[in-house]
Coordinates of C-alpha atoms in Angstrom, one line a residue:
M92 CA 12.6 2.7 -20.0
A93 CA 12.2 6.5 -19.8
T94 CA 10.9 8.2 -16.7
T95 CA 9.0 11.4 -16.3
T96 CA 9.1 13.5 -13.1
F97 CA 6.5 16.1 -12.2
S98 CA 4.8 17.5 -9.2
G99 CA 1.3 19.1 -8.9
P100 CA -2.0 18.6 -10.7
V101 CA -2.4 17.5 -14.3
Q102 CA -4.5 19.3 -16.9
A103 CA -6.2 17.1 -19.5
G104 CA -9.2 17.7 -21.7
T105 CA -10.6 20.6 -23.6
V106 CA -11.6 23.0 -20.8
R107 CA -8.3 24.8 -20.1
D108 CA -9.4 27.7 -17.8
G109 CA -11.9 28.7 -15.2
S110 CA -13.7 26.9 -12.4
G111 CA -14.6 24.0 -14.6
A112 CA -11.0 23.4 -15.9
N113 CA -10.0 19.8 -16.5
V114 CA -7.4 19.7 -13.7
G115 CA -6.8 16.9 -11.2
G116 CA -4.3 14.9 -9.3
A117 CA -2.4 12.0 -10.8
V118 CA -3.3 8.5 -9.7
L119 CA -0.2 6.4 -9.3
T120 CA 0.7 2.9 -8.0
Q121 CA 3.6 1.3 -6.3
T122 CA 4.2 -2.4 -5.7
A123 CA 6.4 -4.3 -3.3
T124 CA 6.9 -8.1 -2.9
F125 CA 7.5 -10.0 0.3
T126 CA 7.9 -13.6 1.5
Y127 CA 7.5 -15.7 4.6
T128 CA 11.2 -15.0 5.4
D129 CA 10.3 -11.3 6.0
T130 CA 9.7 -11.1 9.7
G131 CA 8.8 -8.4 12.2
A132 CA 8.0 -4.9 10.9
F133 CA 10.0 -4.2 7.7
A134 CA 10.4 -1.4 5.2
T135 CA 9.1 -1.9 1.7
T136 CA 10.3 -0.2 -1.5
I137 CA 7.1 1.8 -1.5
I138 CA 7.7 5.5 -0.6
L139 CA 4.6 7.7 -0.8
P140 CA 5.0 11.4 -1.5
A141 CA 3.9 13.9 1.2
S142 CA 0.2 14.7 1.3
A143 CA -0.7 11.6 -0.8
Q144 CA -4.1 10.1 -0.4
I145 CA -4.2 6.3 -0.5
I146 CA -7.1 5.2 -2.7
D147 CA -6.7 1.5 -2.7
Q148 CA -4.5 -1.3 -1.3
M149 CA -4.5 -4.8 -2.6
V150 CA -2.5 -7.9 -1.6
D151 CA -1.9 -10.7 -4.1
V152 CA -0.8 -13.9 -2.4
T153 CA 1.0 -15.9 -5.1
T154 CA 2.1 -18.7 -2.7
A155 CA 0.0 -19.3 0.4
W156 CA 1.6 -19.0 3.8
D157 CA 1.6 -22.3 5.7
S158 CA 2.1 -21.7 9.4
G159 CA 0.2 -23.7 11.9
T160 CA -2.9 -21.5 12.4
S161 CA -2.8 -18.1 10.6
D162 CA -0.6 -15.4 9.1
A163 CA -1.8 -11.9 9.4
L164 CA -0.5 -8.8 7.6
E165 CA -0.4 -5.2 8.7
I166 CA 0.3 -2.3 6.4
G167 CA 1.5 1.0 7.9
T168 CA 4.5 3.0 9.0
S169 CA 7.5 2.4 11.1
A170 CA 5.7 4.1 14.0
D171 CA 2.3 2.4 13.5
P172 CA 2.5 -0.9 11.6
D173 CA -1.2 -1.1 11.0
A174 CA -1.9 2.6 10.3
Y175 CA -3.2 1.9 6.8
G176 CA -4.8 -1.6 6.9
D177 CA -4.8 -5.2 7.8
V178 CA -5.2 -8.5 6.0
A179 CA -6.5 -11.2 8.4
N180 CA -4.9 -14.2 6.7
L181 CA -2.3 -14.9 4.1
Q182 CA -3.0 -18.6 4.0
S183 CA -5.5 -18.2 1.1
G184 CA -4.1 -17.5 -2.3
G185 CA -5.4 -14.8 -4.6
R186 CA -6.2 -11.1 -4.3
T187 CA -7.5 -9.4 -1.2
L188 CA -8.6 -5.7 -1.2
V189 CA -7.7 -4.1 2.1
D190 CA -10.8 -2.8 3.9
P191 CA -9.5 -0.1 6.4
D192 CA -11.4 0.6 9.6
A193 CA -12.4 4.1 10.6
T194 CA -9.1 5.0 12.1
Q195 CA -7.1 3.7 9.1
A196 CA -9.5 5.5 6.7
A197 CA -8.6 8.8 8.4
A198 CA -4.9 7.9 8.1
I199 CA -5.0 7.1 4.4
D200 CA -7.0 10.2 3.6
D201 CA -3.8 12.3 3.9
I202 CA -0.5 10.6 4.9
G203 CA 1.0 13.8 6.2
T204 CA 3.5 16.5 5.4
S205 CA 6.5 14.2 4.8
D206 CA 7.2 11.3 2.4
V207 CA 6.4 8.0 4.0
T208 CA 8.0 4.6 3.6
V209 CA 5.4 1.9 3.8
Y210 CA 6.1 -0.9 6.4
L211 CA 4.6 -4.3 6.5
K212 CA 4.4 -6.6 9.5
I213 CA 3.5 -10.4 9.3
T214 CA 2.4 -12.1 12.4
S215 CA 2.3 -15.9 12.3
S216 CA 0.3 -18.1 14.8
G217 CA 1.1 -21.7 15.4
S218 CA 4.2 -23.0 13.8
A219 CA 6.5 -20.8 11.8
A220 CA 5.7 -20.5 8.1
S221 CA 8.0 -22.4 5.6
A222 CA 6.3 -21.0 2.5
G223 CA 4.6 -17.9 1.3
A224 CA 5.0 -15.1 -1.2
A225 CA 2.9 -12.0 -2.1
R226 CA 2.9 -8.5 -3.3
V227 CA 1.2 -5.4 -2.1
T228 CA 0.1 -2.7 -4.5
I229 CA -0.9 0.8 -3.2
T230 CA -2.8 3.1 -5.5
Y231 CA -2.7 6.7 -4.4
R232 CA -3.4 10.3 -5.5
Q233 CA -0.6 12.7 -5.5
N234 CA -1.8 16.0 -3.9

């Protein structure tokens, strides 16, 4: 598969110049998978470019976690595991859209001046999980 590398805004459409030019940032996605064996805060394969704005985060649970009480997920950075969002329980299958609180909304508005590796942290309550698989997809705008 071929790859294309670029940086900066994209121009598309018929208005080429002036204040109404069809210029905007590219919207991209990255996905990482994880399982019940991933413990503590761990790095994903998702690396967001500097100044990116996270538009959406979704978690698809393909195999439900099965610990005694609950399995919560945090999405963030190595310094702040829940900087970008939380998912209350991985014990239900299907898709969950991450709903950031006010502090997380400010963090996803602009991730900062350096590239950021996204970290996940799973916290199980009750007995340890012996099953569970999911993927997280982050949609972002390159600034």
